[in-house]
GROMACS .gro file of C-alpha atoms in nm:
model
  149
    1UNK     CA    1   0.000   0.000   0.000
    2UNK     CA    2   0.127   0.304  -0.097
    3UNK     CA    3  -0.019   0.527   0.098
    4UNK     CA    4   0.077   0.343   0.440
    5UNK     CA    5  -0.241   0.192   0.475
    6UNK     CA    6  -0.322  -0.188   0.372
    7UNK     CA    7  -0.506  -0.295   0.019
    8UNK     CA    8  -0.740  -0.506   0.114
    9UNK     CA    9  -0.694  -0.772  -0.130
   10UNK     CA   10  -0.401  -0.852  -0.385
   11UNK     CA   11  -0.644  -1.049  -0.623
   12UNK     CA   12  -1.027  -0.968  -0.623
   13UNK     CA   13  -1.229  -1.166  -0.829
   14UNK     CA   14  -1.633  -1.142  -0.827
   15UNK     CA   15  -1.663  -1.233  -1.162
   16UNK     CA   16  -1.701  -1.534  -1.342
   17UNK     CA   17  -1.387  -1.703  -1.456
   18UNK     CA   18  -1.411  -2.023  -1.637
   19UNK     CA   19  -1.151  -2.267  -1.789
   20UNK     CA   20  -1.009  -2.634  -1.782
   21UNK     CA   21  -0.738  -2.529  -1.543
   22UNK     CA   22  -0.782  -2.209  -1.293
   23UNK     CA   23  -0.521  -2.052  -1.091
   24UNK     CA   24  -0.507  -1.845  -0.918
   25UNK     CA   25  -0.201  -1.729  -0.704
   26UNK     CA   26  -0.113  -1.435  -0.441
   27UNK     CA   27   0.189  -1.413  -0.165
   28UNK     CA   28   0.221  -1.107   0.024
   29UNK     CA   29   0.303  -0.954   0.355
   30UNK     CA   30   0.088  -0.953   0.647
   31UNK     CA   31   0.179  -0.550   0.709
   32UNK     CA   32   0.086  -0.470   0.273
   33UNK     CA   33  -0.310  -0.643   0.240
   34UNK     CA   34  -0.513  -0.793   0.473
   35UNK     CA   35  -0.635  -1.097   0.235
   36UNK     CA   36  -0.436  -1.158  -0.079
   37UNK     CA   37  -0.689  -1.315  -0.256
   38UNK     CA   38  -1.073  -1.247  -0.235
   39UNK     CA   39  -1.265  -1.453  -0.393
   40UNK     CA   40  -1.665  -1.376  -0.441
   41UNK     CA   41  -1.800  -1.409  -0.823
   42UNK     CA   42  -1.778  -1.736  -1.004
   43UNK     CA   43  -1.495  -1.993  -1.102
   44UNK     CA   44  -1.596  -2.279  -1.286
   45UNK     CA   45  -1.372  -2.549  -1.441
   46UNK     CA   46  -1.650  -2.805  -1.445
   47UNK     CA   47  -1.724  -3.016  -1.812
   48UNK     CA   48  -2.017  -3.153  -1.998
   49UNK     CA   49  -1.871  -3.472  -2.184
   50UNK     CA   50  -1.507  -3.544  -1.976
   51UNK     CA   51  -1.425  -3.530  -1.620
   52UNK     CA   52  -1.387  -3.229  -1.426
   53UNK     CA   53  -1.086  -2.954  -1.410
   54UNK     CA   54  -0.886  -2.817  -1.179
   55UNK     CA   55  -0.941  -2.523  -0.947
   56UNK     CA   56  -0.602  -2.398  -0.732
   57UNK     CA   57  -0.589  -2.109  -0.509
   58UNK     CA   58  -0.265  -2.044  -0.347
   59UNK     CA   59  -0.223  -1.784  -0.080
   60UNK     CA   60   0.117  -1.788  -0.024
   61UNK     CA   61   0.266  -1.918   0.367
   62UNK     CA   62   0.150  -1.509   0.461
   63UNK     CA   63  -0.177  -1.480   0.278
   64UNK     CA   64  -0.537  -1.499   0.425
   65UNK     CA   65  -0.742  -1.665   0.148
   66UNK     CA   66  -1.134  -1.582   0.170
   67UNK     CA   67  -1.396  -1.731  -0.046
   68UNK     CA   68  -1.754  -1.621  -0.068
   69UNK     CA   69  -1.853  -1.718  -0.426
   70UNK     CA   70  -1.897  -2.095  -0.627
   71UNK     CA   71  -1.639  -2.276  -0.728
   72UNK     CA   72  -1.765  -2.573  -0.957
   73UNK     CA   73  -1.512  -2.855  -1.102
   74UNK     CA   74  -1.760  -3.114  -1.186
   75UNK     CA   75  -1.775  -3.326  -1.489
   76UNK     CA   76  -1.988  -3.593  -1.664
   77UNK     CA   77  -1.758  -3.920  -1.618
   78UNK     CA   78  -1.589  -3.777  -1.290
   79UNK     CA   79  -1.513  -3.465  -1.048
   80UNK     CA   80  -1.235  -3.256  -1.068
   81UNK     CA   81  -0.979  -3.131  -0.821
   82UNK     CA   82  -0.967  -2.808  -0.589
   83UNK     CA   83  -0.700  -2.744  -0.384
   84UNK     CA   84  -0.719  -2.413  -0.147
   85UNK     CA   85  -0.411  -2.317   0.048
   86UNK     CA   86  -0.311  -2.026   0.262
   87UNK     CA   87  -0.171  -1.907   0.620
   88UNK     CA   88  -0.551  -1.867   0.682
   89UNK     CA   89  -0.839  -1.964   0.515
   90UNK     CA   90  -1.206  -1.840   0.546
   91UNK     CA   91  -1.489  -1.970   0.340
   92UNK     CA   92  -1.856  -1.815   0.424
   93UNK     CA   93  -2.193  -1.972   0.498
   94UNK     CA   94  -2.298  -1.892   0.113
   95UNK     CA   95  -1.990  -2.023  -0.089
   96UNK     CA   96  -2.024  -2.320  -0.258
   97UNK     CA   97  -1.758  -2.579  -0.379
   98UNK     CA   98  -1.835  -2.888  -0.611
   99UNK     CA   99  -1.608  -3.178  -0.748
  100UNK     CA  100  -1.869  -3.431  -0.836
  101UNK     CA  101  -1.930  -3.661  -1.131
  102UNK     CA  102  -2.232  -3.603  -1.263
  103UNK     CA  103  -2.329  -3.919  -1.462
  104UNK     CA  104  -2.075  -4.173  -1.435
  105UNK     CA  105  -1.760  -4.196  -1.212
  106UNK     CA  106  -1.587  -4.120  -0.899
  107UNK     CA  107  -1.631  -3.719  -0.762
  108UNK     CA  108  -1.353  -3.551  -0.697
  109UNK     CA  109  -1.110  -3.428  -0.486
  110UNK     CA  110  -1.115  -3.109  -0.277
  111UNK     CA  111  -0.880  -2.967   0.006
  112UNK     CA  112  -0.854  -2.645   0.198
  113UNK     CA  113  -0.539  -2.655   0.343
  114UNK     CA  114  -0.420  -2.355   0.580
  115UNK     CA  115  -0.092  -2.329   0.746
  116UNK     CA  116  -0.211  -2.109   1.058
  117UNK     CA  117  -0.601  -2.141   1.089
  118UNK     CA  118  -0.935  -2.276   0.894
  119UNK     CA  119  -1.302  -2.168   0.893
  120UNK     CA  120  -1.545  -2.320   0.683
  121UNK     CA  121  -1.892  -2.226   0.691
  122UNK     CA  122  -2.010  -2.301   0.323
  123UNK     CA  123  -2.107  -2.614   0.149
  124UNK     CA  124  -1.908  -2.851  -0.023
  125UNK     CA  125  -1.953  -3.136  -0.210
  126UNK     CA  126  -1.739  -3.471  -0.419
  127UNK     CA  127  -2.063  -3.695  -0.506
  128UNK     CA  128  -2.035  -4.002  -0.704
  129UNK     CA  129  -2.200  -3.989  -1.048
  130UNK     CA  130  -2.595  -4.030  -1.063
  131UNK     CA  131  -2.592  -4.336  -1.253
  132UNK     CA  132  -2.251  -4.481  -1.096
  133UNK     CA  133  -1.906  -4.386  -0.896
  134UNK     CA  134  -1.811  -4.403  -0.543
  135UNK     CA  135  -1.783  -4.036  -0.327
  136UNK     CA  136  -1.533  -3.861  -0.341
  137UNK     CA  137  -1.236  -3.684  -0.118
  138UNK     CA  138  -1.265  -3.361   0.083
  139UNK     CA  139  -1.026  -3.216   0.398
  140UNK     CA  140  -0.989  -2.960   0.534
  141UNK     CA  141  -0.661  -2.895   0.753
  142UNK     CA  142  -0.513  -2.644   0.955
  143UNK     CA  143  -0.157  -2.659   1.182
  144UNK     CA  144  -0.320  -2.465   1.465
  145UNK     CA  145  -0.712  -2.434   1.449
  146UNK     CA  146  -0.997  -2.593   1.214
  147UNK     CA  147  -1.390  -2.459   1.248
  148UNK     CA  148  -1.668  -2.624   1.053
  149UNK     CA  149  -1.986  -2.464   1.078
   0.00000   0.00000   0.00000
């Protein structure tokens, strides 16, 4: 911040982003922005005829990562991956996060992994396909202090 006081967010994004592959990557100190990446609108890396993409948000080992928005990496023969990872992470009571096959196959995998402290209040999801496929794989870690609301 050039002024002396802190951005609030090194990446904003409250649009809608879509693609196979979406990353999105921030590192930055505690005393410059308060959250280095904000996340609120849309990303979707989900498919209609293959299995789902991949989703990344990286924080950075000094970056709070929030997430109030949907992020969707579900596809027809199997879910995708999303992998969330920050000093701190913070997902709201209205986000929603999807890796599940939608017709055939196995959902897919989804971590939130925060190297200080994790809140998640949202809903998340790594269904099997409708017609077949097992569950799939979500965690969500912290080294000092996990909430699940």
């Amino acid at each position: 911040a050039l002024d002396g006081a802190k951005s609030k967010a090194l990446i904003e994004q409250a649009g809608t982003v879509e693609g196979r592959t979406v990353l999105m990557t921030a590192s930055g100190a505690k005393d410059v922005v308060d959250t280095v990446i904000n996340m609120t609108g849309v990303v979707n890396a989900s498919s209609a005829s293959v299995e789902g993409g991949k989703i990344v948000l990286r924080g950075g080992s000094a970056g709070k990562v929030k997430i109030d928005g949907v992020m969707d990496a579900s596809g027809t023969t199997g879910g995708g991956d999303i992998d969330v990872q920050g000093e701190d992470i913070e997902v709201s009571k209205d986000s929603l996060v999807m890796a599940d096959a939608l017709e055939n196959g196995d959902g897919g995998r989804v971590y939130f992994m925060a190297a200080n402290n994790a809140l998640y209040s949202g809903r998340v999801y790594a269904r099997g396909g409708a017609v077949s496929g097992n569950g799939g794989f979500v965690e969500l870690s912290a080294k000092n202090q996990v909430g699940y609301d």
